[in-house]
């Protein structure tokens, strides 16, 4: 029996827009530009089998570019955004075999952001690669990042993703910092197959699209919002 999308409430909540932050890390002045949003999924599992519930997951995709400059120096080339390295996003294999409408199709065979093509959003960690929304490993809960089904595992009926996209660097000798940020997101509630390995979407149930554009200059470190120091 097909999963009824009417049983799913899919929310997008912008917690704050992009802004400047300042703090000390290891005794050094740092600047950061960041934003934060949350995605929520609530499922009414009435008349839904355990298998149907377990096959509902979340997928998030991102594309964009980030450019920075100090003082009056030239901007990096449009084709060479220097800030993309702050977004350690895994390679994207694209869709194979089963093509789900609206979900990005094309593979992106490099890490970091891509301006032209969407990649599945996640993070390259020391222990490997992680992506949002998979029931098998959605167990992150921190102030600036959440990726969690409640209860954990296949019986979860509520999902929360909290994402805080940001770019950070040294303040240095006190030259002004200017950043240009373009980020584009797509979020999907999907039905997935349930193999023994990593799940993949076979049907799109709900979706949202959103974006951020930020172009500002920070002349003084003290003009940014002061955050707690980091050892």
GROMACS .gro file of C-alpha atoms in nm:
model
  231
    1UNK     CA    1   0.000   0.000   0.000
    2UNK     CA    2   0.150   0.341  -0.096
    3UNK     CA    3   0.257   0.570   0.187
    4UNK     CA    4   0.013   0.859   0.223
    5UNK     CA    5   0.203   1.193   0.219
    6UNK     CA    6  -0.089   1.348   0.412
    7UNK     CA    7   0.035   1.156   0.718
    8UNK     CA    8   0.361   1.355   0.710
    9UNK     CA    9   0.412   1.712   0.836
   10UNK     CA   10   0.737   1.852   0.693
   11UNK     CA   11   0.860   2.180   0.844
   12UNK     CA   12   1.141   2.423   0.763
   13UNK     CA   13   1.235   2.671   1.035
   14UNK     CA   14   1.493   2.947   0.985
   15UNK     CA   15   1.642   2.999   1.330
   16UNK     CA   16   1.860   3.296   1.228
   17UNK     CA   17   1.996   3.455   0.912
   18UNK     CA   18   2.366   3.487   0.828
   19UNK     CA   19   2.561   3.712   1.061
   20UNK     CA   20   2.911   3.780   1.195
   21UNK     CA   21   3.052   3.614   1.505
   22UNK     CA   22   3.382   3.664   1.688
   23UNK     CA   23   3.564   3.452   1.945
   24UNK     CA   24   3.905   3.335   2.064
   25UNK     CA   25   4.023   2.985   1.977
   26UNK     CA   26   4.354   2.865   2.114
   27UNK     CA   27   4.432   3.223   2.214
   28UNK     CA   28   4.382   3.353   1.857
   29UNK     CA   29   4.113   3.592   1.738
   30UNK     CA   30   3.870   3.423   1.499
   31UNK     CA   31   3.587   3.551   1.280
   32UNK     CA   32   3.294   3.347   1.159
   33UNK     CA   33   2.992   3.403   0.937
   34UNK     CA   34   2.710   3.158   1.007
   35UNK     CA   35   2.339   3.090   0.982
   36UNK     CA   36   2.113   2.823   1.132
   37UNK     CA   37   1.798   2.640   1.031
   38UNK     CA   38   1.601   2.335   1.141
   39UNK     CA   39   1.403   2.076   0.949
   40UNK     CA   40   1.133   1.873   1.122
   41UNK     CA   41   0.933   1.569   1.017
   42UNK     CA   42   0.632   1.439   1.212
   43UNK     CA   43   0.466   1.116   1.102
   44UNK     CA   44   0.117   0.993   1.191
   45UNK     CA   45   0.175   0.619   1.185
   46UNK     CA   46  -0.192   0.525   1.225
   47UNK     CA   47  -0.265   0.224   0.999
   48UNK     CA   48   0.101   0.225   0.890
   49UNK     CA   49   0.304  -0.095   0.907
   50UNK     CA   50   0.644  -0.109   1.077
   51UNK     CA   51   0.805  -0.159   0.737
   52UNK     CA   52   0.633   0.147   0.589
   53UNK     CA   53   0.738   0.362   0.884
   54UNK     CA   54   1.099   0.241   0.867
   55UNK     CA   55   1.115   0.326   0.497
   56UNK     CA   56   1.053   0.700   0.553
   57UNK     CA   57   1.377   0.899   0.572
   58UNK     CA   58   1.511   1.250   0.508
   59UNK     CA   59   1.756   1.367   0.241
   60UNK     CA   60   1.917   1.711   0.214
   61UNK     CA   61   2.103   1.852  -0.087
   62UNK     CA   62   2.321   2.161  -0.123
   63UNK     CA   63   2.499   2.364  -0.390
   64UNK     CA   64   2.665   2.705  -0.387
   65UNK     CA   65   2.985   2.901  -0.350
   66UNK     CA   66   3.172   3.106  -0.087
   67UNK     CA   67   3.427   3.379  -0.164
   68UNK     CA   68   3.633   3.586   0.082
   69UNK     CA   69   3.878   3.873   0.064
   70UNK     CA   70   4.086   4.074   0.311
   71UNK     CA   71   4.117   4.452   0.303
   72UNK     CA   72   4.129   4.585  -0.053
   73UNK     CA   73   4.269   4.270  -0.212
   74UNK     CA   74   4.105   4.136  -0.527
   75UNK     CA   75   3.824   3.886  -0.502
   76UNK     CA   76   3.904   3.529  -0.604
   77UNK     CA   77   3.780   3.437  -0.951
   78UNK     CA   78   3.412   3.348  -0.982
   79UNK     CA   79   3.525   3.002  -1.089
   80UNK     CA   80   3.756   2.959  -0.788
   81UNK     CA   81   3.562   3.025  -0.463
   82UNK     CA   82   3.821   3.011  -0.185
   83UNK     CA   83   3.571   2.956   0.097
   84UNK     CA   84   3.429   2.628  -0.033
   85UNK     CA   85   3.690   2.434   0.164
   86UNK     CA   86   3.500   2.526   0.482
   87UNK     CA   87   3.218   2.296   0.367
   88UNK     CA   88   3.357   1.943   0.392
   89UNK     CA   89   3.078   1.776   0.193
   90UNK     CA   90   3.134   1.424   0.056
   91UNK     CA   91   3.128   1.335  -0.312
   92UNK     CA   92   2.784   1.262  -0.456
   93UNK     CA   93   2.720   0.949  -0.659
   94UNK     CA   94   2.402   1.083  -0.820
   95UNK     CA   95   2.093   0.879  -0.892
   96UNK     CA   96   2.138   0.535  -1.042
   97UNK     CA   97   1.891   0.276  -1.167
   98UNK     CA   98   1.585   0.438  -1.007
   99UNK     CA   99   1.529   0.804  -1.100
  100UNK     CA  100   1.315   0.997  -0.850
  101UNK     CA  101   1.177   1.327  -0.989
  102UNK     CA  102   1.312   1.650  -0.832
  103UNK     CA  103   1.596   1.474  -0.649
  104UNK     CA  104   1.935   1.578  -0.800
  105UNK     CA  105   2.049   1.334  -1.066
  106UNK     CA  106   2.407   1.422  -1.159
  107UNK     CA  107   2.713   1.284  -0.982
  108UNK     CA  108   2.966   1.531  -0.836
  109UNK     CA  109   3.306   1.368  -0.806
  110UNK     CA  110   3.476   1.617  -0.576
  111UNK     CA  111   3.442   1.721  -0.214
  112UNK     CA  112   3.331   2.066  -0.090
  113UNK     CA  113   3.059   2.278  -0.251
  114UNK     CA  114   2.968   2.282  -0.619
  115UNK     CA  115   2.813   2.594  -0.773
  116UNK     CA  116   2.639   2.418  -1.063
  117UNK     CA  117   2.516   2.088  -0.923
  118UNK     CA  118   2.353   1.980  -0.598
  119UNK     CA  119   2.526   1.726  -0.375
  120UNK     CA  120   2.379   1.519  -0.096
  121UNK     CA  121   2.451   1.726   0.215
  122UNK     CA  122   2.665   1.575   0.485
  123UNK     CA  123   3.004   1.598   0.650
  124UNK     CA  124   3.342   1.436   0.610
  125UNK     CA  125   3.444   1.334   0.962
  126UNK     CA  126   3.754   1.160   1.095
  127UNK     CA  127   3.556   0.840   1.124
  128UNK     CA  128   3.421   0.858   0.769
  129UNK     CA  129   3.133   1.025   0.588
  130UNK     CA  130   2.793   1.112   0.734
  131UNK     CA  131   2.473   1.235   0.569
  132UNK     CA  132   2.150   1.375   0.709
  133UNK     CA  133   1.835   1.175   0.768
  134UNK     CA  134   1.940   0.809   0.756
  135UNK     CA  135   1.773   0.615   1.037
  136UNK     CA  136   2.074   0.383   1.068
  137UNK     CA  137   2.304   0.656   1.203
  138UNK     CA  138   2.091   0.963   1.283
  139UNK     CA  139   2.213   1.002   1.641
  140UNK     CA  140   2.383   1.345   1.652
  141UNK     CA  141   2.262   1.592   1.914
  142UNK     CA  142   2.472   1.904   1.978
  143UNK     CA  143   2.398   2.278   2.016
  144UNK     CA  144   2.480   2.359   1.652
  145UNK     CA  145   2.406   2.026   1.485
  146UNK     CA  146   2.126   1.775   1.530
  147UNK     CA  147   2.046   1.473   1.313
  148UNK     CA  148   1.806   1.259   1.513
  149UNK     CA  149   1.503   1.035   1.478
  150UNK     CA  150   1.291   0.997   1.795
  151UNK     CA  151   1.278   0.725   1.907
  152UNK     CA  152   1.602   0.619   1.741
  153UNK     CA  153   1.597   0.361   1.467
  154UNK     CA  154   1.317   0.224   1.248
  155UNK     CA  155   1.031   0.312   1.488
  156UNK     CA  156   1.099   0.688   1.499
  157UNK     CA  157   0.804   0.910   1.414
  158UNK     CA  158   0.976   1.248   1.460
  159UNK     CA  159   1.292   1.375   1.293
  160UNK     CA  160   1.494   1.688   1.367
  161UNK     CA  161   1.786   1.824   1.165
  162UNK     CA  162   1.962   2.137   1.291
  163UNK     CA  163   2.222   2.271   1.051
  164UNK     CA  164   2.459   2.566   1.107
  165UNK     CA  165   2.640   2.645   0.780
  166UNK     CA  166   2.944   2.860   0.855
  167UNK     CA  167   3.285   2.979   0.742
  168UNK     CA  168   3.561   3.065   0.991
  169UNK     CA  169   3.916   3.201   0.973
  170UNK     CA  170   4.181   3.394   1.167
  171UNK     CA  171   4.128   3.765   1.221
  172UNK     CA  172   4.500   3.812   1.168
  173UNK     CA  173   4.649   4.161   1.156
  174UNK     CA  174   4.316   4.338   1.165
  175UNK     CA  175   4.238   4.387   0.796
  176UNK     CA  176   3.867   4.395   0.720
  177UNK     CA  177   3.701   4.073   0.609
  178UNK     CA  178   3.445   4.060   0.329
  179UNK     CA  179   3.250   3.750   0.234
  180UNK     CA  180   3.013   3.658  -0.046
  181UNK     CA  181   2.800   3.351   0.026
  182UNK     CA  182   2.545   3.180  -0.197
  183UNK     CA  183   2.389   2.859  -0.064
  184UNK     CA  184   2.096   2.668  -0.212
  185UNK     CA  185   1.924   2.379  -0.033
  186UNK     CA  186   1.667   2.114  -0.117
  187UNK     CA  187   1.513   1.890   0.149
  188UNK     CA  188   1.305   1.579   0.080
  189UNK     CA  189   1.100   1.335   0.282
  190UNK     CA  190   1.151   1.016   0.085
  191UNK     CA  191   1.050   0.654   0.077
  192UNK     CA  192   1.360   0.437   0.056
  193UNK     CA  193   1.439   0.078  -0.020
  194UNK     CA  194   1.563  -0.125   0.274
  195UNK     CA  195   1.873  -0.316   0.165
  196UNK     CA  196   2.138  -0.451   0.397
  197UNK     CA  197   2.358  -0.151   0.313
  198UNK     CA  198   2.299   0.224   0.262
  199UNK     CA  199   1.938   0.308   0.175
  200UNK     CA  200   1.842   0.501  -0.139
  201UNK     CA  201   1.528   0.699  -0.233
  202UNK     CA  202   1.268   0.531  -0.451
  203UNK     CA  203   0.989   0.789  -0.411
  204UNK     CA  204   0.960   1.155  -0.309
  205UNK     CA  205   0.686   1.223  -0.050
  206UNK     CA  206   0.735   1.592   0.052
  207UNK     CA  207   0.991   1.862  -0.030
  208UNK     CA  208   1.112   2.215   0.050
  209UNK     CA  209   1.366   2.441  -0.123
  210UNK     CA  210   1.542   2.740   0.039
  211UNK     CA  211   1.847   2.958  -0.010
  212UNK     CA  212   2.079   3.210   0.157
  213UNK     CA  213   2.263   3.507   0.009
  214UNK     CA  214   2.506   3.703   0.227
  215UNK     CA  215   2.748   3.976   0.116
  216UNK     CA  216   2.889   4.187   0.396
  217UNK     CA  217   3.211   4.341   0.519
  218UNK     CA  218   3.338   4.325   0.878
  219UNK     CA  219   3.569   4.619   0.949
  220UNK     CA  220   3.629   4.562   1.321
  221UNK     CA  221   3.651   4.229   1.505
  222UNK     CA  222   3.463   4.384   1.798
  223UNK     CA  223   3.164   4.466   1.577
  224UNK     CA  224   3.078   4.096   1.548
  225UNK     CA  225   2.870   3.909   1.806
  226UNK     CA  226   3.110   3.777   2.072
  227UNK     CA  227   3.090   3.401   2.134
  228UNK     CA  228   3.241   3.204   2.424
  229UNK     CA  229   3.611   3.133   2.385
  230UNK     CA  230   3.718   2.790   2.260
  231UNK     CA  231   4.025   2.633   2.428
   0.00000   0.00000   0.00000
